[in-house]
PDB file of C-alpha atoms and ligand atoms in Angstrom:
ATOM      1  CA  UNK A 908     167.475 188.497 157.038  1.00 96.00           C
ATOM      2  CA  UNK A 909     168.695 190.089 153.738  1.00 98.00           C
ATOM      3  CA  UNK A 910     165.895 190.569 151.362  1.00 98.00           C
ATOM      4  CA  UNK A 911     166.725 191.449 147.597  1.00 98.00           C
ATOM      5  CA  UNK A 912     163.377 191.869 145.743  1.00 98.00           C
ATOM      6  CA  UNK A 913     163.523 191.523 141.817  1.00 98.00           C
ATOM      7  CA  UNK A 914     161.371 192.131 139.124  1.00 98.00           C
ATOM      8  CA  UNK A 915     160.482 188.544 138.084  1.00 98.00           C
ATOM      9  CA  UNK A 916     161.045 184.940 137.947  1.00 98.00           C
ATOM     10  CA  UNK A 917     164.159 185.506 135.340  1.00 98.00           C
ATOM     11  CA  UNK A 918     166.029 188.043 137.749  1.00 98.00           C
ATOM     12  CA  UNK A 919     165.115 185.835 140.595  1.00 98.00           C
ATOM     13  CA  UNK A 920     166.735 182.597 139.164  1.00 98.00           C
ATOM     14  CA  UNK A 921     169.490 184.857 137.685  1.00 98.00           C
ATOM     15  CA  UNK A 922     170.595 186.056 141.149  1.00 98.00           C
ATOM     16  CA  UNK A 923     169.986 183.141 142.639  1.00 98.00           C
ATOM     17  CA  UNK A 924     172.742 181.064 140.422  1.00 98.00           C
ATOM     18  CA  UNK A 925     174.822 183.603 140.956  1.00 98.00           C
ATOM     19  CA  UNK A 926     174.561 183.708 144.802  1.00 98.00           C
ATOM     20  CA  UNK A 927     174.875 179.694 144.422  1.00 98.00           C
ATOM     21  CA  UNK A 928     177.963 179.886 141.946  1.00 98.00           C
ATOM     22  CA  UNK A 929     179.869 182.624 144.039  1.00 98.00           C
ATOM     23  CA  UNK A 930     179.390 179.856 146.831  1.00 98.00           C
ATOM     24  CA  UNK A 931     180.829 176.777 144.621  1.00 98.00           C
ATOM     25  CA  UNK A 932     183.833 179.538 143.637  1.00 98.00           C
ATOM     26  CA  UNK A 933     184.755 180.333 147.080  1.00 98.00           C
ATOM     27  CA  UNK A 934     184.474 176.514 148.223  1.00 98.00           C
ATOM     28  CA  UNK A 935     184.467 174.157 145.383  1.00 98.00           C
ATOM     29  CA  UNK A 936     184.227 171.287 147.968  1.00 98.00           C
ATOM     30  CA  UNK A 937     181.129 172.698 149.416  1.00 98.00           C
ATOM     31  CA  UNK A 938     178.431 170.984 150.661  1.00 98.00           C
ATOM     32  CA  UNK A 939     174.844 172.300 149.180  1.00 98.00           C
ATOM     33  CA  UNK A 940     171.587 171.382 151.010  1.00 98.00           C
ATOM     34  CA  UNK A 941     169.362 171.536 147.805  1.00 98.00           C
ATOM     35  CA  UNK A 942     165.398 171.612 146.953  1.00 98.00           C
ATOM     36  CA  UNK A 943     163.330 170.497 144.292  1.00 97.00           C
ATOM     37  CA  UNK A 944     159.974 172.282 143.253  1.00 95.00           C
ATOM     38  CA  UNK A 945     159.411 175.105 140.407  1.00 96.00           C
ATOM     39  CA  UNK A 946     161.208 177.941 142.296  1.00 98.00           C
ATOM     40  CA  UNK A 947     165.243 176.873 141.881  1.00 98.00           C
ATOM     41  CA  UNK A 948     164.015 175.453 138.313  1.00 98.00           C
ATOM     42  CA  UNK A 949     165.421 178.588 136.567  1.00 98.00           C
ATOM     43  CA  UNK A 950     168.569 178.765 138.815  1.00 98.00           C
ATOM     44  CA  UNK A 951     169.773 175.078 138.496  1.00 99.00           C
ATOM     45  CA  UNK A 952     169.271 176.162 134.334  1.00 98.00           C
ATOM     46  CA  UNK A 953     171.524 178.578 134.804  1.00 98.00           C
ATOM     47  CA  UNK A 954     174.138 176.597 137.138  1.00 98.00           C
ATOM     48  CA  UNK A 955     174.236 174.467 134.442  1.00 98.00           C
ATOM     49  CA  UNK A 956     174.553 177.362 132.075  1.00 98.00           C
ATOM     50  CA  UNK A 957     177.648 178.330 134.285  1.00 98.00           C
ATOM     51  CA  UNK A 958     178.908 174.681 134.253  1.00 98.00           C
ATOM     52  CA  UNK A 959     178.924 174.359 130.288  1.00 98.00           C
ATOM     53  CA  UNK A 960     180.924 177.717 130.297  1.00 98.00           C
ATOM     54  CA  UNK A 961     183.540 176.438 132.797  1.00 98.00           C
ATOM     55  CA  UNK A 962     182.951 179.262 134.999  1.00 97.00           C
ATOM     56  CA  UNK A 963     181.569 176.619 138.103  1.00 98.00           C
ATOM     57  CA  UNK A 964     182.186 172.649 138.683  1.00 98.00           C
ATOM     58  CA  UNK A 965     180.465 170.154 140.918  1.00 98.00           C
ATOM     59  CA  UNK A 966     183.229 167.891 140.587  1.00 98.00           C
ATOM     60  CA  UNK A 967     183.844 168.481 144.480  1.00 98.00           C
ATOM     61  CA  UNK A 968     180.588 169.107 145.411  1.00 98.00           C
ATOM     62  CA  UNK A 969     178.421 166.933 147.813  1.00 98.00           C
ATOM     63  CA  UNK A 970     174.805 167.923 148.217  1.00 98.00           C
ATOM     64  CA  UNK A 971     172.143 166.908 150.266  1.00 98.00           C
ATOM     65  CA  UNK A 972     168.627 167.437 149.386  1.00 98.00           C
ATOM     66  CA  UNK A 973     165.468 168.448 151.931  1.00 98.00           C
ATOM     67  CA  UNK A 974     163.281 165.510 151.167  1.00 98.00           C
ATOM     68  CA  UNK A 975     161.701 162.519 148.875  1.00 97.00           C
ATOM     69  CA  UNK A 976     158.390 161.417 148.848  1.00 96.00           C
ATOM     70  CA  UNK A 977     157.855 157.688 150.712  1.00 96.00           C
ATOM     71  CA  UNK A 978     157.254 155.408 148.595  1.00 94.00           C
ATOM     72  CA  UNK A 979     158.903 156.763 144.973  1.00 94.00           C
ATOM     73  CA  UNK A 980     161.798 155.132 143.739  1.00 92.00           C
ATOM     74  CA  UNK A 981     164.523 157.344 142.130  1.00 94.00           C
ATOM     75  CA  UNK A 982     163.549 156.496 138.464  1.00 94.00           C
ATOM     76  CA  UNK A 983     159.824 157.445 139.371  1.00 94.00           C
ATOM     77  CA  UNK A 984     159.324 160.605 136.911  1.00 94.00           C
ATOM     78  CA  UNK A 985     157.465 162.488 140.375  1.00 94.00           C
ATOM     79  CA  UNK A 986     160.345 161.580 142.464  1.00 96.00           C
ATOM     80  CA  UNK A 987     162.813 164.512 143.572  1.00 97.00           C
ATOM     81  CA  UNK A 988     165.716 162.229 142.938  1.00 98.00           C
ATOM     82  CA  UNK A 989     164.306 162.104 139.315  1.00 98.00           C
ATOM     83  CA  UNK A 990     164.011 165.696 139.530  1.00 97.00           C
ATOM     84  CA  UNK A 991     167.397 166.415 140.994  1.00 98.00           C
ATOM     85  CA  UNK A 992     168.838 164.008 138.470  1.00 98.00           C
ATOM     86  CA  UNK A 993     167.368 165.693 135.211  1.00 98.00           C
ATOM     87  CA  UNK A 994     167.114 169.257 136.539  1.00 98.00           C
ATOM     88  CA  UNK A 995     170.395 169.310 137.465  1.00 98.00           C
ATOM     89  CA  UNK A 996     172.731 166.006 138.115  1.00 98.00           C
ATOM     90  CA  UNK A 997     172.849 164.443 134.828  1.00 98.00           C
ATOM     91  CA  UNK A 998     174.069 168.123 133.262  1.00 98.00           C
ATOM     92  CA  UNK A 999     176.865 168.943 135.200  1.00 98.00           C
ATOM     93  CA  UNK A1000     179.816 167.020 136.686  1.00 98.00           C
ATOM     94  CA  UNK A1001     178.758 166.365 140.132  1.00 98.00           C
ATOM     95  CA  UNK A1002     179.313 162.908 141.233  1.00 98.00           C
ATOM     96  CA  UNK A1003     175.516 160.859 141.513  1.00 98.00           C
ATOM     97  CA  UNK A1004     177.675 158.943 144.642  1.00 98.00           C
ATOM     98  CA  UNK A1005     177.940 162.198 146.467  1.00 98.00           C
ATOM     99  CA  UNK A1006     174.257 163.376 145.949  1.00 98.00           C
ATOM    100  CA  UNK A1007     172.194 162.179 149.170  1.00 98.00           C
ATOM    101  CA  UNK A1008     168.206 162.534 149.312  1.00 98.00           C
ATOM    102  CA  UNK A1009     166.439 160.789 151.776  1.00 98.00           C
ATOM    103  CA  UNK A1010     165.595 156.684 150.713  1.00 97.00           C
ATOM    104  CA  UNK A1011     161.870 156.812 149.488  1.00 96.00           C
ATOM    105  CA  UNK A1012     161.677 153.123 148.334  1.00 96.00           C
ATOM    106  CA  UNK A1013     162.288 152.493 153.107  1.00 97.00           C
ATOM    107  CA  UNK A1014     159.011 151.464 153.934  1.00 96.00           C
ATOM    108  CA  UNK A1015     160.407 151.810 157.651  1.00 98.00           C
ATOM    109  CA  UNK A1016     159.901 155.755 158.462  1.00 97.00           C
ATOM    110  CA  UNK A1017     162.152 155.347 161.352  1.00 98.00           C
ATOM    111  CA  UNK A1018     165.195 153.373 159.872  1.00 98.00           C
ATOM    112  CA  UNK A1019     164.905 156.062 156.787  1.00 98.00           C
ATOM    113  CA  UNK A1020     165.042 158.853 158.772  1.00 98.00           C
ATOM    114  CA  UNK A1021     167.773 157.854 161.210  1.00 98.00           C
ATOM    115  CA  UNK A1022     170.039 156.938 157.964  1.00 98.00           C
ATOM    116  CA  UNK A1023     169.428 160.426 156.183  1.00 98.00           C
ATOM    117  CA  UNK A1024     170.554 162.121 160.098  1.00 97.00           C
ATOM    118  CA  UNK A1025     173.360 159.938 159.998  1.00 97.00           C
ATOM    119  CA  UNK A1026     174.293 161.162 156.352  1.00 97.00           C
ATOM    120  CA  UNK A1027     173.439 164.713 157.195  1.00 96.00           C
ATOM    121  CA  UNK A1028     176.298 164.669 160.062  1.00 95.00           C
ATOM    122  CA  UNK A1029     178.477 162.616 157.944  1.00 96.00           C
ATOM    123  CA  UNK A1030     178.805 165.137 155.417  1.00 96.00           C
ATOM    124  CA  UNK A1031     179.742 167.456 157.614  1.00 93.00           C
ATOM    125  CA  UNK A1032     177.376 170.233 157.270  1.00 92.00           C
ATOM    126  CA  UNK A1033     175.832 172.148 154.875  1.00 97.00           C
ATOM    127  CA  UNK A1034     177.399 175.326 153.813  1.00 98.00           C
ATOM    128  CA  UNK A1035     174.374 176.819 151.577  1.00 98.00           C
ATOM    129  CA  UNK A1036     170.858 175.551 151.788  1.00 98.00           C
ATOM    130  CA  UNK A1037     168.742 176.626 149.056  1.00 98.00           C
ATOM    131  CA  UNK A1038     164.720 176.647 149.990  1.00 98.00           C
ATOM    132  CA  UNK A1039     161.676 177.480 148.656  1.00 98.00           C
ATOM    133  CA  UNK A1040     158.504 178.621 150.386  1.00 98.00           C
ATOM    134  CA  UNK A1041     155.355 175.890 150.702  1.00 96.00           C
ATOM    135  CA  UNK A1042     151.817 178.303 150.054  1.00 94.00           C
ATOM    136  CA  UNK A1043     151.394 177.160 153.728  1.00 94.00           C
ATOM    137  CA  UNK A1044     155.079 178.535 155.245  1.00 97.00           C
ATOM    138  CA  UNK A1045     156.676 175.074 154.930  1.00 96.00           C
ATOM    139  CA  UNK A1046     160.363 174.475 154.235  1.00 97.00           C
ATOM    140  CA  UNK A1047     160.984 171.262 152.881  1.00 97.00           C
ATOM    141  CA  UNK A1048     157.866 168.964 154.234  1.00 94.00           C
ATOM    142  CA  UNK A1049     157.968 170.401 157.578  1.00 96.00           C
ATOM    143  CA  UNK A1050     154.107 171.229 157.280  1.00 93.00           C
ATOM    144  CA  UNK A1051     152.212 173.811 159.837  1.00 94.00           C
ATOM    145  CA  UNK A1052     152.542 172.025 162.977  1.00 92.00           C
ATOM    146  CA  UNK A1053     152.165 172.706 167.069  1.00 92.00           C
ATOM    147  CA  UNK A1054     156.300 171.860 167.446  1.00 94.00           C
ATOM    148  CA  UNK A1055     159.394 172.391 164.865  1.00 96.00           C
ATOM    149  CA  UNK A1056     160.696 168.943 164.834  1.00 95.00           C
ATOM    150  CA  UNK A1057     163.924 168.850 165.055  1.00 96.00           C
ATOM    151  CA  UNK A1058     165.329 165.441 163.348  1.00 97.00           C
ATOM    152  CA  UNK A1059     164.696 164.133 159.177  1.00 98.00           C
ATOM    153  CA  UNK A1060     161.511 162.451 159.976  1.00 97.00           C
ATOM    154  CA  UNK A1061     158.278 161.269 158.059  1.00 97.00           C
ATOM    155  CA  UNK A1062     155.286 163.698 157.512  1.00 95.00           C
ATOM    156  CA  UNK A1063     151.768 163.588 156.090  1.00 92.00           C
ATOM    157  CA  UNK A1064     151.448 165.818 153.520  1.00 89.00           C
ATOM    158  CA  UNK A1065     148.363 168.705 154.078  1.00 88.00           C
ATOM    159  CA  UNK A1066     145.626 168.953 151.837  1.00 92.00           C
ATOM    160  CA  UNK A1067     147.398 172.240 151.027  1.00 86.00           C
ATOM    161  CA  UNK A1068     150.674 170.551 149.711  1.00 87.00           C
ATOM    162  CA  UNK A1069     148.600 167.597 147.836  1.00 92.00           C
ATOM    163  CA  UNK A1070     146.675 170.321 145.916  1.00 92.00           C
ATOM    164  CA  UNK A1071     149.814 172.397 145.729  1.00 88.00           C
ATOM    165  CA  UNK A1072     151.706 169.093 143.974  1.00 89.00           C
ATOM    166  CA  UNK A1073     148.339 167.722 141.756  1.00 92.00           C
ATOM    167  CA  UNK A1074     149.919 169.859 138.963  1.00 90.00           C
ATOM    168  CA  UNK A1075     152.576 167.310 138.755  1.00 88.00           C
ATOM    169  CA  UNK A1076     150.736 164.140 139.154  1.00 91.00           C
ATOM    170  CA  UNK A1077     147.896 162.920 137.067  1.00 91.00           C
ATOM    171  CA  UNK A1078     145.250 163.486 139.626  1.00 91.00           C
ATOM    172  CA  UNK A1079     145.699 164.351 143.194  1.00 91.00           C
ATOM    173  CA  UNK A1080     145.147 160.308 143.805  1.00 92.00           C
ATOM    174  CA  UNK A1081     148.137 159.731 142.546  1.00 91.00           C
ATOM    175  CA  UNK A1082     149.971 162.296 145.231  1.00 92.00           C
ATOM    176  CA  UNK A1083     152.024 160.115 147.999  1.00 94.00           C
ATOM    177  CA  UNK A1084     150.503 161.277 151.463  1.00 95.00           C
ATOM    178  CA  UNK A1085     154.004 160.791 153.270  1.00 96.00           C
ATOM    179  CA  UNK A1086     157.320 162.164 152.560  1.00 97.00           C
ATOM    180  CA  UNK A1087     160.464 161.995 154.573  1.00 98.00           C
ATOM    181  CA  UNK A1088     161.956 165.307 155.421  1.00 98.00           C
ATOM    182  CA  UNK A1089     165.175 166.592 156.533  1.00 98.00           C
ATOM    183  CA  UNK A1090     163.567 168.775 160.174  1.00 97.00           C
ATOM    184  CA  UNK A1091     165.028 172.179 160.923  1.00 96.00           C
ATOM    185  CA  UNK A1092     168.496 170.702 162.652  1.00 96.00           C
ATOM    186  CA  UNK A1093     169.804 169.635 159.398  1.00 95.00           C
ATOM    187  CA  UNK A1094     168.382 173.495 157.638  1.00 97.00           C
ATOM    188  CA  UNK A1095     169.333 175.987 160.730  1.00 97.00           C
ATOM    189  CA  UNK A1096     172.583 174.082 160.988  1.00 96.00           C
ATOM    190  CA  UNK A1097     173.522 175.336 157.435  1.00 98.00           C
ATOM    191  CA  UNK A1098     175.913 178.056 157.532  1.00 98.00           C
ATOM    192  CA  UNK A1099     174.222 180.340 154.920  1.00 98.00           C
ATOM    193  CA  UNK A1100     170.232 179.697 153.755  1.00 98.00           C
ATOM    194  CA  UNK A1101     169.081 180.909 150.093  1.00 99.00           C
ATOM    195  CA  UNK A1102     165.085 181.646 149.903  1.00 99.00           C
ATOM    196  CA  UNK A1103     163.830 181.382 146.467  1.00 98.00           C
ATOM    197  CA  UNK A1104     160.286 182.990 146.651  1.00 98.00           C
ATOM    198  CA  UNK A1105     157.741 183.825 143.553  1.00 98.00           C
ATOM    199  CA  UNK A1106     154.185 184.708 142.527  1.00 98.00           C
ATOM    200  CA  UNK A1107     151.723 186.703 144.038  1.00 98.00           C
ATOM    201  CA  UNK A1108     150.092 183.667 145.513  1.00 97.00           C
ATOM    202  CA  UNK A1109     153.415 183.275 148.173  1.00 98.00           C
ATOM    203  CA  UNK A1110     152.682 186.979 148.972  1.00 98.00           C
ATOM    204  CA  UNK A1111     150.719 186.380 152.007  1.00 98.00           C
ATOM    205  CA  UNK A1112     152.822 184.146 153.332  1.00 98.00           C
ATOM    206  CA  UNK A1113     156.138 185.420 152.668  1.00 98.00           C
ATOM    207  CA  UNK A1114     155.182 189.150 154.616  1.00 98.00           C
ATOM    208  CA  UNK A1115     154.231 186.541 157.612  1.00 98.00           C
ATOM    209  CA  UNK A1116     157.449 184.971 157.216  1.00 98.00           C
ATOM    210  CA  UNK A1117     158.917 188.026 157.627  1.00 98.00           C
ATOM    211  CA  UNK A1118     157.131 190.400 159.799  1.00 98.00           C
ATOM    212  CA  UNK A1119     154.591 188.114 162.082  1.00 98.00           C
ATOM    213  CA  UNK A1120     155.317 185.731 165.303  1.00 98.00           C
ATOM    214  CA  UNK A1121     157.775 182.709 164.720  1.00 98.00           C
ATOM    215  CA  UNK A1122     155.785 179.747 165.174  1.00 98.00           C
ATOM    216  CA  UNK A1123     155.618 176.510 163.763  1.00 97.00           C
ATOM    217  CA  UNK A1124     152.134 177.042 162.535  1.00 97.00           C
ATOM    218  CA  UNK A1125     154.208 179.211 159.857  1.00 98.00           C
ATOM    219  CA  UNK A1126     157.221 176.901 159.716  1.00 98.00           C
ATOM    220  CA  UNK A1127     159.473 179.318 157.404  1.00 98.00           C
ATOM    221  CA  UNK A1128     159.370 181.778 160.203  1.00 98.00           C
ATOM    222  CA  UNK A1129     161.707 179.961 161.824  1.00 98.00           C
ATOM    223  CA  UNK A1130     164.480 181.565 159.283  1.00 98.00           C
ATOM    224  CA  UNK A1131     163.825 185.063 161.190  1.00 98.00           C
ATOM    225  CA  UNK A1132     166.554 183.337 163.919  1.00 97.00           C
ATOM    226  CA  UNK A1133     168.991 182.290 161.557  1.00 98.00           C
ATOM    227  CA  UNK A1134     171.716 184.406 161.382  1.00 98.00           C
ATOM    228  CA  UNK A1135     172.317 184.048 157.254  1.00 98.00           C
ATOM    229  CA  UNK A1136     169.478 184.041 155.226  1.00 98.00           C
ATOM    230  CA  UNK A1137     169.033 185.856 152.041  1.00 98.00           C
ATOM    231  CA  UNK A1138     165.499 186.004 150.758  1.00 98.00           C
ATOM    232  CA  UNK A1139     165.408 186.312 147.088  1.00 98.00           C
ATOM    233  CA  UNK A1140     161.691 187.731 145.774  1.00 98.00           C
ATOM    234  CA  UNK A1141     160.323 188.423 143.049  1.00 98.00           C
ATOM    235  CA  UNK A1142     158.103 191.651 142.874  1.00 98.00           C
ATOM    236  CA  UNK A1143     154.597 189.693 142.755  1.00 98.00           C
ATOM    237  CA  UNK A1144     155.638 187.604 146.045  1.00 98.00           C
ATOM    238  CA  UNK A1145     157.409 190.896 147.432  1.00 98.00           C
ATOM    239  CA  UNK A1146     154.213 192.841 147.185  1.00 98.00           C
ATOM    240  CA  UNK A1147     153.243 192.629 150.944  1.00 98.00           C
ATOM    241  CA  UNK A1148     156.678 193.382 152.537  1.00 96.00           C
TER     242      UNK A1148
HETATM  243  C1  LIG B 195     161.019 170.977 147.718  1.00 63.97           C
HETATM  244  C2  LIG B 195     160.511 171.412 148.994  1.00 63.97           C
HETATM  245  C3  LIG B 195     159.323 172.298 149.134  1.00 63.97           C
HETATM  246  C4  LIG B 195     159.233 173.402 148.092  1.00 63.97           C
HETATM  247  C5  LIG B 195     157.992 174.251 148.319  1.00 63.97           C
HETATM  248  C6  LIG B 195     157.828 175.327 147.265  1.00 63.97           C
HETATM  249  O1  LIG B 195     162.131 170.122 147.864  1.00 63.97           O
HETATM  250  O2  LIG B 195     161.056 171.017 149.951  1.00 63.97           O
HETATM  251  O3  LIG B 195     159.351 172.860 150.420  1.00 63.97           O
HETATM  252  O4  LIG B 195     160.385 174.190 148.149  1.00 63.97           O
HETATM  253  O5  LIG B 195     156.848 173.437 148.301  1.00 63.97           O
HETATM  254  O6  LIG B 195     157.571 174.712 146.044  1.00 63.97           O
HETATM  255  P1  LIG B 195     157.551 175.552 144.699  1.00 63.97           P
HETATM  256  O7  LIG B 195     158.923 176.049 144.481  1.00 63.97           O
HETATM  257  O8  LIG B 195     157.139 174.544 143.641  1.00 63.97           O
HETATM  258  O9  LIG B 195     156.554 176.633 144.891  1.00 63.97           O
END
């Protein structure tokens, strides 16, 4: 694991566009396994930055994302295809037909799940996937758990997550309990992995990450076997490392 520690959320999302960008420059075809959530918010600003400069295109990109909460629809304003679309999509030149997340609108776990593998190998693998860090060690929805499961399947969120997402809801009520979520196959597979971590409340958890057992009670851990990750931190996160 490579760990670059910044001061703050700026250098973090700087570095982390760049470390995306460099990847679209040396592949433009690449395929980029992406995440929604406030940590890549200031990176995808500045991919698109790079975009509207001409220094990066999507044009040849394909890009798979972690997960999608069962039950959303695309044009639901809590959905992370809405949140792909206006974060990112809709302000650079990617094509929306090569842009997979998993189907939340399947009410049949199983048939959604076996599609989005099924995807996943049809793309042909990832080449970066970019992550961030659940207060609770998860990577995508692959929650704290006796096993790392291995296939896109469907998960009940923890309290933990729900509380974690209220912000974005009106009330936690309003939080789906299941998502569908791409399992750590589809993320180890991924040639190179980007962590995106910030704020001293990930601090805790990132120095487990890190430094303590790999388990799947602290599903990032996992990473500490890949042979690729960079770990982008900001100073507040970094604090325990
Ligand atoms: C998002 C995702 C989640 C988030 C994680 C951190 O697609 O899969 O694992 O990356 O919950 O979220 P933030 O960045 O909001 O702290």
């Amino acid at each position: 694991m490579v760990i670059k520690k910044v001061t703050d959320y700026e250098e973090l999302s700087k570095k982390g566009a760049q470390f995306i960008a460099a990847q679209i420059i040396m592949k433009p075809n690449c395929v980029l396994g992406l995440a929604t959530g406030g940590s890549p918010v200031g990176t995808y600003q500045r991919l698109i930055k790079a975009y509207q400069d001409g220094s990066i295109s999507f044009k040849d990109i394909t890009s798979v994302n972690l997960d999608e909460y069962k039950g959303l629809d695309g044009t639901h304003p809590q959905s992370y295809r809405y949140f792909m679309n206006t974060n990112l999509f809709d302000h650079v030149d990617i094509i929306k037909e090569n842009t997979y997340l998993p189907d939340g609108l399947e009410p049949d776990s199983e048939k959604a799940c076996t599609d989005y593998e099924a995807i996943i190998d049809g793309v042909g693998g990832i080449d970066l996937q970019l992550l961030g860090l659940g207060h609770n060690g998860h990577i995508g929805f692959n929650e704290p758990n006796t096993v790392f499961e291995k296939n896109t399947h469907c998960v009940e969120l923890t309290q933990s997550t729900i509380d974690a997402n209220t912000r974005y809801f009106n009330s936690s009520d309003e939080v789906p309990r299941q998502a569908y979520t791409m399992g750590y196959r589809g993320i180890l597979s991924a040639k190179k992995i980007l962590v995106l971590v910030s704020g001293s409340a990930k601090a805790s958890i990132l120095a487990q990450v890190v430094n303590g057992p790999i388990t799947p009670e602290v599903p990032a851990s996992i990473l500490q076997l890949h042979p690729d990750v960079t770990i982008i931190a900001d100073a507040e996160a970094a604090a325990l490392l």
